[in-house]
Amino acid sequence: MLIDLEADRILAAARDVADPVSAARMVAEAFLVVSRTADPATLAPLVERIAALRGEPAEPRTELLFHTLSGVVGTRIRQPYATRHLEAALRIFAAHRLNDDALSVECALMCTLSLIRPHEVRPGFAHLVDQLDVDPVRRARLIAMIGLGDAWAGNLVRGHAGLCAARELAESAGRLDVQAEVASWLIKISAFCGDLTASAAYLTEARELAARVGSSWVAVHIAECGAALYLISGDIEAWVGALELLVNSAIGANSGLFFEHRWELATHYALYGDAGAAQALLAGTPDPPLAWPGSPALPAWRGWIAEPTSAAAMARVEASLAGLNRPVERLSRARIAWLLGAQHARLQRRVDAIRLLEAASSGYAAIGAAGPLTRVIAELRGVAMRATVIGELPRALTTRPPSGQPLTAAEDRVARAVAAGLSNREVADRLCVSVKTVEFHLGNTFRKLGVRNRTELASRLGPLV
């Protein structure tokens, strides 16, 4: 691969450099070249090589590079020492005021994002990047990290704009590895911003570019970012499949959503009848450390997964949302409110459903998340519709349908949603089932009620008041 050959040339040249500081910088540059394509096992020897260049007394720039490489690789393999290295690198960067050195700025940016502090990226580094005179490839990498920080901290619109600018720079410079990484992030961020067409296009682009450069690093992002596209587009089966891949493999292991992936999947299992799978999934996963994004809500959320219909358990999760007040938790707070509101709606607790869905709607609107906001608005409309739909069927219909067979609970839900004017796809999205399941229940309903079409069904149910 051309990327590997470039790194090999840099490393070969570093062997002939007598000055250890200059050699360490070249090793770090090689690391940055391949960090978007290589797996952690490939990167580890570069950490060992830069460690051998450390001296006494410690030289600040070499120490910064050593701690950055050690921390980034450690983060990718979830080693407990990684945080210490990342923190040490940032201390060195600040103490020795390495603001005018492009390599040091890039390392500090990587450390800040690896520590899951995206809200510190723009105020800490954007002005430094603007002042640097660097080549287009490095500028693309720097702008991409700032854009990622913006989006991750809850400013999706600004983050999206920054990442699009970085992608254009990478494309014009012919750096497919950088373009692939940025495209993988744009899958998720475009979906959250509501542009599902662009998100799907970035998914295709990221896959193709990752294959062209042989990027194992980008490959792990594709499933994780693609999961957001599946969820927001309403393809629940694809979303569950992607989550199962993320949870059952090392993919996404260094993500800030490491725990939320598991809690989300366990919630889906619990809400749709597989309590055993839900409990088994979480049994071996401890609650995260308090500093982890979303951690204030996860213990209460675990309790709700164990009792998915319990109003008390859901109230505890709702109360815990007050603790999600960091910028990096803005998406999580809205998502948990959405999950709670949708479950209250399924359980016909209309007041609770509206309160939580409105909270989710406000949360998503505030950060520019038009994609999930559209889904939440649909949930709210469904709850409003249920004000006229939900309730007992007319007594004669419930007790003496023409077939003599009462509707099941599932058939009743489908019948009332269809009678209210929803399409089969809309009903499937609302009830989180497949279209084929809706068609199956609708066929049974037509037979039991003795109707031939949707119009007759609406008439048979009578006024929905």
Short mmCIF file of C-alpha atoms in Angstrom, two decimals:
data_model
loop_
_atom_site.label_atom_id
_atom_site.label_comp_id
_atom_site.label_asym_id
_atom_site.label_seq_id
_atom_site.Cartn_x
_atom_site.Cartn_y
_atom_site.Cartn_z
CA MET A 1 0.00 0.00 0.00
CA LEU A 2 1.23 3.50 -0.82
CA ILE A 3 0.52 4.72 2.72
CA ASP A 4 2.69 1.96 4.18
CA LEU A 5 5.46 2.72 1.70
CA GLU A 6 5.43 6.39 2.73
CA ALA A 7 5.73 5.40 6.40
CA ASP A 8 8.53 2.95 5.57
CA ARG A 9 10.48 5.69 3.81
CA ILE A 10 10.13 8.00 6.81
CA LEU A 11 11.23 5.27 9.20
CA ALA A 12 14.19 4.30 7.04
CA ALA A 13 15.32 7.92 6.94
CA ALA A 14 14.94 8.16 10.73
CA ARG A 15 17.55 5.42 11.20
CA ASP A 16 20.18 7.64 9.61
CA VAL A 17 19.42 10.67 11.80
CA ALA A 18 21.86 11.12 14.66
CA ASP A 19 19.79 13.59 16.65
CA PRO A 20 17.30 11.56 18.80
CA VAL A 21 14.78 14.42 18.89
CA SER A 22 14.68 14.64 15.10
CA ALA A 23 14.48 10.85 14.83
CA ALA A 24 11.59 10.76 17.32
CA ARG A 25 9.72 13.36 15.28
CA MET A 26 10.13 11.25 12.16
CA VAL A 27 8.85 8.14 13.93
CA ALA A 28 5.84 10.15 15.14
CA GLU A 29 5.19 11.42 11.61
CA ALA A 30 5.26 7.83 10.35
CA PHE A 31 2.80 6.92 13.11
CA LEU A 32 0.42 9.68 11.99
CA VAL A 33 0.68 8.49 8.40
CA VAL A 34 -0.39 4.93 9.19
CA SER A 35 -2.66 5.61 12.20
CA ARG A 36 -5.65 5.83 9.84
CA THR A 37 -4.97 2.48 8.23
CA ALA A 38 -3.12 0.26 10.70
CA ASP A 39 -4.40 -1.88 13.54
CA PRO A 40 -2.94 -1.51 17.07
CA ALA A 41 -0.60 -4.48 16.62
CA THR A 42 1.03 -2.74 13.67
CA LEU A 43 1.38 0.53 15.58
CA ALA A 44 2.88 -0.99 18.73
CA PRO A 45 6.45 -1.32 17.31
CA LEU A 46 6.46 2.41 16.60
CA VAL A 47 5.77 3.05 20.28
CA GLU A 48 8.73 0.83 21.20
CA ARG A 49 10.93 2.60 18.67
CA ILE A 50 10.15 6.07 19.99
CA ALA A 51 10.62 4.82 23.57
CA ALA A 52 14.18 3.87 22.66
CA LEU A 53 14.85 7.48 21.64
CA ARG A 54 14.01 8.93 25.05
CA GLY A 55 16.99 10.28 26.96
CA GLU A 56 18.17 11.80 30.20
CA PRO A 57 17.44 14.52 30.89
CA ALA A 58 14.01 14.17 29.33
CA GLU A 59 13.51 16.26 26.20
CA PRO A 60 9.94 17.74 26.24
CA ARG A 61 9.09 17.24 22.57
CA THR A 62 10.26 13.63 22.59
CA GLU A 63 8.34 12.99 25.80
CA LEU A 64 5.21 14.50 24.28
CA LEU A 65 5.51 12.22 21.26
CA PHE A 66 6.20 9.12 23.35
CA HIS A 67 3.21 9.68 25.63
CA THR A 68 0.94 10.49 22.70
CA LEU A 69 1.77 7.33 20.78
CA SER A 70 1.58 5.19 23.92
CA GLY A 71 -1.75 6.70 24.92
CA VAL A 72 -3.39 6.47 21.51
CA VAL A 73 -2.38 2.85 20.97
CA GLY A 74 -3.33 2.02 24.56
CA THR A 75 -6.76 3.57 24.06
CA ARG A 76 -7.39 1.52 20.96
CA ILE A 77 -6.75 -1.71 22.88
CA ARG A 78 -8.45 -0.44 26.08
CA GLN A 79 -5.37 -0.59 28.29
CA PRO A 80 -5.72 1.01 31.75
CA TYR A 81 -2.44 2.92 31.41
CA ALA A 82 -3.58 4.81 28.32
CA THR A 83 -5.22 7.68 30.18
CA ARG A 84 -2.05 8.40 32.15
CA HIS A 85 -0.02 8.73 28.96
CA LEU A 86 -2.58 11.00 27.32
CA GLU A 87 -2.75 13.25 30.37
CA ALA A 88 1.06 13.41 30.55
CA ALA A 89 1.28 14.46 26.90
CA LEU A 90 -1.18 17.31 27.43
CA ARG A 91 0.67 18.50 30.53
CA ILE A 92 3.93 18.63 28.56
CA PHE A 93 2.24 20.46 25.67
CA ALA A 94 0.89 23.14 28.03
CA ALA A 95 3.94 23.44 30.29
CA HIS A 96 6.40 23.92 27.43
CA ARG A 97 4.06 26.00 25.25
CA LEU A 98 4.48 23.94 22.13
CA ASN A 99 1.66 25.83 20.40
CA ASP A 100 3.72 26.80 17.36
CA ASP A 101 4.79 23.26 16.50
CA ALA A 102 2.35 21.59 14.09
CA LEU A 103 3.33 18.05 15.11
CA SER A 104 2.86 18.86 18.80
CA VAL A 105 -0.53 20.49 18.13
CA GLU A 106 -1.71 17.44 16.21
CA CYS A 107 -0.59 15.15 19.01
CA ALA A 108 -2.36 17.28 21.64
CA LEU A 109 -5.54 17.19 19.58
CA MET A 110 -5.38 13.40 19.32
CA CYS A 111 -4.86 13.13 23.07
CA THR A 112 -7.80 15.40 23.87
CA LEU A 113 -10.18 13.41 21.67
CA SER A 114 -8.83 10.09 22.97
CA LEU A 115 -9.60 11.28 26.50
CA ILE A 116 -13.21 11.91 25.38
CA ARG A 117 -13.02 15.66 25.97
CA PRO A 118 -14.39 16.94 22.68
CA HIS A 119 -15.71 20.15 24.22
CA GLU A 120 -12.08 21.21 24.87
CA VAL A 121 -11.04 20.85 21.23
CA ARG A 122 -12.30 24.08 19.66
CA PRO A 123 -11.46 26.48 22.51
CA GLY A 124 -8.08 24.85 23.03
CA PHE A 125 -6.85 24.33 19.48
CA ALA A 126 -8.88 25.99 16.71
CA HIS A 127 -6.99 29.29 17.00
CA LEU A 128 -3.66 27.44 16.99
CA VAL A 129 -4.55 25.52 13.84
CA ASP A 130 -5.57 28.76 12.10
CA GLN A 131 -2.08 30.18 12.79
CA LEU A 132 -0.11 27.17 11.54
CA ASP A 133 1.49 27.13 8.10
CA VAL A 134 1.10 23.46 7.19
CA ASP A 135 0.67 21.28 4.12
CA PRO A 136 -2.90 20.40 2.96
CA VAL A 137 -2.74 16.84 4.32
CA ARG A 138 -1.91 17.90 7.85
CA ARG A 139 -4.43 20.72 7.69
CA ALA A 140 -7.09 18.22 6.62
CA ARG A 141 -6.24 16.04 9.61
CA LEU A 142 -6.29 18.98 12.02
CA ILE A 143 -9.57 20.42 10.71
CA ALA A 144 -11.15 16.97 10.81
CA MET A 145 -10.31 16.56 14.48
CA ILE A 146 -11.73 19.98 15.31
CA GLY A 147 -14.89 19.16 13.37
CA LEU A 148 -15.20 15.83 15.13
CA GLY A 149 -14.79 17.58 18.47
CA ASP A 150 -17.55 20.04 17.61
CA ALA A 151 -19.97 17.30 16.61
CA TRP A 152 -19.11 15.05 19.53
CA ALA A 153 -19.60 17.93 21.95
CA GLY A 154 -23.10 18.55 20.62
CA ASN A 155 -22.60 21.18 17.91
CA LEU A 156 -23.57 18.97 15.01
CA VAL A 157 -24.07 21.69 12.41
CA ARG A 158 -20.63 23.23 12.96
CA GLY A 159 -19.01 19.83 13.22
CA HIS A 160 -20.59 18.71 9.97
CA ALA A 161 -19.32 21.81 8.17
CA GLY A 162 -15.79 21.30 9.49
CA LEU A 163 -15.67 17.66 8.50
CA CYS A 164 -16.95 18.42 5.01
CA ALA A 165 -14.17 20.99 4.62
CA ALA A 166 -11.59 18.46 5.83
CA ARG A 167 -12.89 15.85 3.42
CA GLU A 168 -12.54 18.26 0.49
CA LEU A 169 -8.98 19.07 1.50
CA ALA A 170 -8.07 15.39 1.79
CA GLU A 171 -9.67 14.61 -1.57
CA SER A 172 -7.87 17.47 -3.33
CA ALA A 173 -4.57 16.32 -1.78
CA GLY A 174 -5.19 12.76 -2.95
CA ARG A 175 -5.02 11.32 0.58
CA LEU A 176 -7.55 8.52 0.46
CA ASP A 177 -6.72 7.38 3.99
CA VAL A 178 -7.69 10.72 5.53
CA GLN A 179 -10.70 11.04 3.23
CA ALA A 180 -11.86 7.55 4.25
CA GLU A 181 -11.63 8.36 7.96
CA VAL A 182 -13.54 11.64 7.58
CA ALA A 183 -16.18 9.97 5.39
CA SER A 184 -16.73 7.34 8.09
CA TRP A 185 -17.44 10.08 10.65
CA LEU A 186 -19.74 11.86 8.20
CA ILE A 187 -21.92 8.74 7.96
CA LYS A 188 -23.05 9.27 11.53
CA ILE A 189 -23.02 13.04 11.66
CA SER A 190 -24.95 13.46 8.40
CA ALA A 191 -27.56 11.01 9.66
CA PHE A 192 -27.89 12.95 12.91
CA CYS A 193 -28.18 16.19 10.92
CA GLY A 194 -31.06 14.62 8.98
CA ASP A 195 -29.44 14.10 5.58
CA LEU A 196 -29.92 10.36 5.19
CA THR A 197 -29.11 10.43 1.49
CA ALA A 198 -25.70 11.97 2.16
CA SER A 199 -25.14 9.59 5.07
CA ALA A 200 -25.77 6.59 2.83
CA ALA A 201 -23.41 8.04 0.22
CA TYR A 202 -20.67 8.50 2.82
CA LEU A 203 -21.22 4.91 3.95
CA THR A 204 -20.52 3.71 0.43
CA GLU A 205 -17.56 6.07 0.07
CA ALA A 206 -15.99 5.03 3.36
CA ARG A 207 -16.28 1.35 2.50
CA GLU A 208 -14.76 1.80 -0.95
CA LEU A 209 -11.91 4.03 0.22
CA ALA A 210 -11.12 1.83 3.22
CA ALA A 211 -10.80 -1.11 0.83
CA ARG A 212 -8.57 0.85 -1.54
CA VAL A 213 -6.09 1.80 1.18
CA GLY A 214 -6.53 -1.31 3.33
CA SER A 215 -7.67 0.61 6.39
CA SER A 216 -8.47 -1.59 9.36
CA TRP A 217 -8.91 1.57 11.45
CA VAL A 218 -11.64 3.02 9.20
CA ALA A 219 -13.20 -0.41 8.84
CA VAL A 220 -14.02 -0.47 12.54
CA HIS A 221 -15.76 2.90 12.31
CA ILE A 222 -18.03 1.88 9.45
CA ALA A 223 -20.27 -0.46 11.47
CA GLU A 224 -20.41 1.94 14.39
CA CYS A 225 -21.31 4.97 12.32
CA GLY A 226 -23.57 2.94 10.05
CA ALA A 227 -25.61 1.93 13.10
CA ALA A 228 -26.69 5.56 13.53
CA LEU A 229 -27.88 5.66 9.92
CA TYR A 230 -29.91 2.47 10.41
CA LEU A 231 -31.53 3.75 13.60
CA ILE A 232 -32.44 7.17 12.28
CA SER A 233 -33.75 5.77 9.00
CA GLY A 234 -35.98 3.37 10.95
CA ASP A 235 -34.31 0.12 9.87
CA ILE A 236 -34.45 -1.43 13.33
CA GLU A 237 -33.35 -4.89 12.24
CA ALA A 238 -30.19 -3.49 10.62
CA TRP A 239 -29.56 -1.36 13.69
CA VAL A 240 -29.83 -4.37 16.00
CA GLY A 241 -27.53 -6.37 13.75
CA ALA A 242 -24.93 -3.61 13.79
CA LEU A 243 -25.16 -3.29 17.57
CA GLU A 244 -24.70 -7.03 17.98
CA LEU A 245 -21.55 -6.83 15.86
CA LEU A 246 -20.22 -3.93 17.94
CA VAL A 247 -20.99 -5.64 21.24
CA ASN A 248 -19.76 -9.11 20.33
CA SER A 249 -16.45 -8.02 18.80
CA ALA A 250 -13.65 -5.58 19.45
CA ILE A 251 -15.13 -3.16 16.93
CA GLY A 252 -15.82 0.20 18.51
CA ALA A 253 -13.98 -0.82 21.68
CA ASN A 254 -12.38 2.60 22.07
CA SER A 255 -15.58 4.53 21.46
CA GLY A 256 -17.22 6.82 23.97
CA LEU A 257 -20.30 4.67 23.37
CA PHE A 258 -18.63 1.46 24.56
CA PHE A 259 -21.15 1.06 27.38
CA GLU A 260 -24.13 2.64 25.65
CA HIS A 261 -23.93 0.13 22.81
CA ARG A 262 -24.51 -2.63 25.36
CA TRP A 263 -27.23 -0.82 27.25
CA GLU A 264 -29.03 0.05 24.00
CA LEU A 265 -28.96 -3.54 22.78
CA ALA A 266 -30.02 -4.92 26.16
CA THR A 267 -32.90 -2.43 26.21
CA HIS A 268 -34.07 -3.62 22.82
CA TYR A 269 -33.96 -7.24 23.98
CA ALA A 270 -35.85 -6.39 27.17
CA LEU A 271 -38.55 -4.32 25.49
CA TYR A 272 -39.24 -6.92 22.86
CA GLY A 273 -39.49 -9.99 25.02
CA ASP A 274 -36.01 -11.47 25.45
CA ALA A 275 -35.30 -10.67 29.10
CA GLY A 276 -32.76 -13.49 29.35
CA ALA A 277 -30.64 -12.12 26.54
CA ALA A 278 -30.84 -8.64 28.06
CA GLN A 279 -29.61 -9.78 31.44
CA ALA A 280 -26.91 -12.04 29.97
CA LEU A 281 -25.57 -9.14 27.92
CA LEU A 282 -25.10 -6.90 30.95
CA ALA A 283 -24.15 -9.59 33.47
CA GLY A 284 -20.46 -9.40 32.64
CA THR A 285 -20.31 -5.65 32.12
CA PRO A 286 -19.73 -3.47 35.19
CA ASP A 287 -21.03 0.06 35.40
CA PRO A 288 -18.46 2.48 33.92
CA PRO A 289 -16.27 4.83 35.94
CA LEU A 290 -17.96 8.07 36.97
CA ALA A 291 -15.94 10.09 34.47
CA TRP A 292 -17.25 8.06 31.55
CA PRO A 293 -19.85 9.83 29.35
CA GLY A 294 -23.35 8.79 30.37
CA SER A 295 -22.23 7.08 33.56
CA PRO A 296 -24.67 8.92 35.91
CA ALA A 297 -27.61 7.33 34.09
CA LEU A 298 -26.33 3.82 33.43
CA PRO A 299 -26.99 2.20 36.84
CA ALA A 300 -30.63 3.35 36.80
CA TRP A 301 -30.87 2.35 33.14
CA ARG A 302 -29.63 -1.13 34.07
CA GLY A 303 -32.44 -1.34 36.63
CA TRP A 304 -35.00 -0.40 34.00
CA ILE A 305 -33.71 -3.10 31.65
CA ALA A 306 -34.42 -5.61 34.43
CA GLU A 307 -37.97 -4.25 34.81
CA PRO A 308 -38.91 -2.79 31.42
CA THR A 309 -42.55 -2.04 32.28
CA SER A 310 -41.94 -0.66 35.77
CA ALA A 311 -43.01 2.97 36.13
CA ALA A 312 -40.78 3.30 39.20
CA ALA A 313 -37.72 1.99 37.36
CA MET A 314 -38.39 4.36 34.48
CA ALA A 315 -38.81 7.27 36.89
CA ARG A 316 -35.37 6.52 38.32
CA VAL A 317 -33.82 6.67 34.86
CA GLU A 318 -35.62 9.93 34.15
CA ALA A 319 -34.33 11.41 37.39
CA SER A 320 -30.78 10.37 36.51
CA LEU A 321 -30.88 12.43 33.31
CA ALA A 322 -30.22 15.53 35.41
CA GLY A 323 -26.69 14.19 35.87
CA LEU A 324 -26.00 14.16 32.13
CA ASN A 325 -24.96 17.79 31.92
CA ARG A 326 -21.63 17.61 30.08
CA PRO A 327 -21.47 18.62 26.41
CA VAL A 328 -20.43 15.10 25.40
CA GLU A 329 -23.63 13.76 27.02
CA ARG A 330 -26.13 15.91 25.14
CA LEU A 331 -26.90 13.24 22.57
CA SER A 332 -27.13 10.54 25.23
CA ARG A 333 -29.56 12.56 27.30
CA ALA A 334 -31.91 13.08 24.37
CA ARG A 335 -31.64 9.44 23.30
CA ILE A 336 -32.50 8.06 26.75
CA ALA A 337 -35.47 10.43 26.98
CA TRP A 338 -36.62 9.15 23.58
CA LEU A 339 -36.34 5.52 24.70
CA LEU A 340 -38.28 6.21 27.90
CA GLY A 341 -40.95 8.22 26.12
CA ALA A 342 -41.49 5.57 23.47
CA GLN A 343 -41.86 2.87 26.12
CA HIS A 344 -44.35 4.94 28.11
CA ALA A 345 -46.30 5.39 24.88
CA ARG A 346 -46.34 1.63 24.27
CA LEU A 347 -47.60 1.16 27.82
CA GLN A 348 -50.29 3.82 27.21
CA ARG A 349 -48.93 6.22 29.83
CA ARG A 350 -49.66 9.24 27.72
CA VAL A 351 -48.63 12.03 30.10
CA ASP A 352 -45.25 10.42 30.81
CA ALA A 353 -44.73 9.71 27.12
CA ILE A 354 -45.38 13.29 26.06
CA ARG A 355 -43.17 14.74 28.81
CA LEU A 356 -40.18 12.62 27.86
CA LEU A 357 -40.63 12.80 24.11
CA GLU A 358 -40.88 16.58 24.35
CA ALA A 359 -37.65 16.57 26.37
CA ALA A 360 -35.99 14.44 23.68
CA SER A 361 -37.34 16.75 20.98
CA SER A 362 -35.93 19.83 22.71
CA GLY A 363 -32.60 18.10 23.28
CA TYR A 364 -32.19 17.09 19.67
CA ALA A 365 -33.34 20.46 18.33
CA ALA A 366 -30.82 22.30 20.51
CA ILE A 367 -27.85 20.48 18.99
CA GLY A 368 -29.01 20.36 15.38
CA ALA A 369 -29.92 16.67 15.38
CA ALA A 370 -32.69 16.90 12.78
CA GLY A 371 -32.46 13.19 11.98
CA PRO A 372 -33.51 11.67 15.32
CA LEU A 373 -35.76 14.69 15.91
CA THR A 374 -37.87 13.55 12.95
CA ARG A 375 -38.31 10.13 14.58
CA VAL A 376 -39.24 11.69 17.93
CA ILE A 377 -41.78 13.99 16.28
CA ALA A 378 -43.35 10.92 14.68
CA GLU A 379 -43.55 9.33 18.14
CA LEU A 380 -45.23 12.45 19.50
CA ARG A 381 -47.76 12.44 16.69
CA GLY A 382 -48.43 8.81 17.44
CA VAL A 383 -49.09 9.61 21.09
CA ALA A 384 -51.42 12.43 20.08
CA MET A 385 -53.19 10.06 17.73
CA ARG A 386 -53.50 7.51 20.50
CA ALA A 387 -55.57 10.03 22.41
CA THR A 388 -58.26 9.19 19.91
CA VAL A 389 -57.18 5.65 19.10
CA ILE A 390 -56.24 4.10 22.43
CA GLY A 391 -58.92 2.84 24.69
CA GLU A 392 -61.06 -0.22 24.57
CA LEU A 393 -62.57 -1.34 21.32
CA PRO A 394 -66.33 -0.83 21.10
CA ARG A 395 -67.76 -3.45 23.41
CA ALA A 396 -69.64 -5.33 20.68
CA LEU A 397 -66.43 -5.53 18.66
CA THR A 398 -64.37 -6.78 21.58
CA THR A 399 -66.80 -9.39 22.75
CA ARG A 400 -68.58 -10.44 19.59
CA PRO A 401 -66.55 -9.85 16.42
CA PRO A 402 -68.10 -11.50 13.36
CA SER A 403 -65.60 -14.35 13.44
CA GLY A 404 -66.18 -14.97 17.12
CA GLN A 405 -62.42 -14.49 17.70
CA PRO A 406 -61.29 -11.42 19.66
CA LEU A 407 -58.32 -9.46 18.38
CA THR A 408 -55.01 -10.08 20.07
CA ALA A 409 -53.22 -7.15 21.67
CA ALA A 410 -50.83 -6.95 18.71
CA GLU A 411 -53.69 -7.06 16.19
CA ASP A 412 -55.50 -4.37 18.15
CA ARG A 413 -52.48 -2.03 18.03
CA VAL A 414 -51.99 -2.56 14.31
CA ALA A 415 -55.70 -2.17 13.55
CA ARG A 416 -56.00 1.13 15.37
CA ALA A 417 -52.85 2.56 13.83
CA VAL A 418 -53.99 1.58 10.33
CA ALA A 419 -57.48 2.92 10.96
CA ALA A 420 -55.91 6.23 11.97
CA GLY A 421 -54.31 6.51 8.53
CA LEU A 422 -50.78 5.16 8.96
CA SER A 423 -49.16 3.14 6.18
CA ASN A 424 -47.82 -0.33 6.88
CA ARG A 425 -44.26 1.04 6.96
CA GLU A 426 -45.27 3.79 9.40
CA VAL A 427 -47.00 1.25 11.63
CA ALA A 428 -43.91 -0.99 11.53
CA ASP A 429 -41.64 1.91 12.47
CA ARG A 430 -43.95 2.98 15.28
CA LEU A 431 -44.27 -0.47 16.78
CA CYS A 432 -40.65 -1.47 16.03
CA VAL A 433 -41.64 -4.57 14.07
CA SER A 434 -41.16 -5.58 10.45
CA VAL A 435 -43.58 -4.67 7.67
CA LYS A 436 -44.29 -8.38 7.19
CA THR A 437 -45.39 -8.60 10.82
CA VAL A 438 -47.78 -5.68 10.28
CA GLU A 439 -49.15 -7.36 7.15
CA PHE A 440 -49.64 -10.62 9.06
CA HIS A 441 -51.57 -8.96 11.91
CA LEU A 442 -53.57 -6.83 9.49
CA GLY A 443 -54.62 -9.91 7.50
CA ASN A 444 -55.82 -11.61 10.68
CA THR A 445 -57.68 -8.44 11.69
CA PHE A 446 -59.49 -8.19 8.34
CA ARG A 447 -60.55 -11.82 8.65
CA LYS A 448 -61.73 -11.55 12.25
CA LEU A 449 -63.61 -8.29 11.73
CA GLY A 450 -65.05 -9.27 8.39
CA VAL A 451 -63.64 -6.27 6.50
CA ARG A 452 -61.96 -6.14 3.10
CA ASN A 453 -59.86 -2.99 3.17
CA ARG A 454 -58.52 -0.17 5.32
CA THR A 455 -61.56 2.04 4.73
CA GLU A 456 -63.90 -0.66 5.97
CA LEU A 457 -61.59 -1.25 8.93
CA ALA A 458 -61.78 2.43 9.93
CA SER A 459 -65.56 2.32 9.57
CA ARG A 460 -65.82 -0.91 11.55
CA LEU A 461 -63.85 0.57 14.43
CA GLY A 462 -66.17 3.55 14.51
CA PRO A 463 -65.29 7.13 15.45
CA LEU A 464 -61.84 7.21 17.07
CA VAL A 465 -62.80 9.34 20.06
#
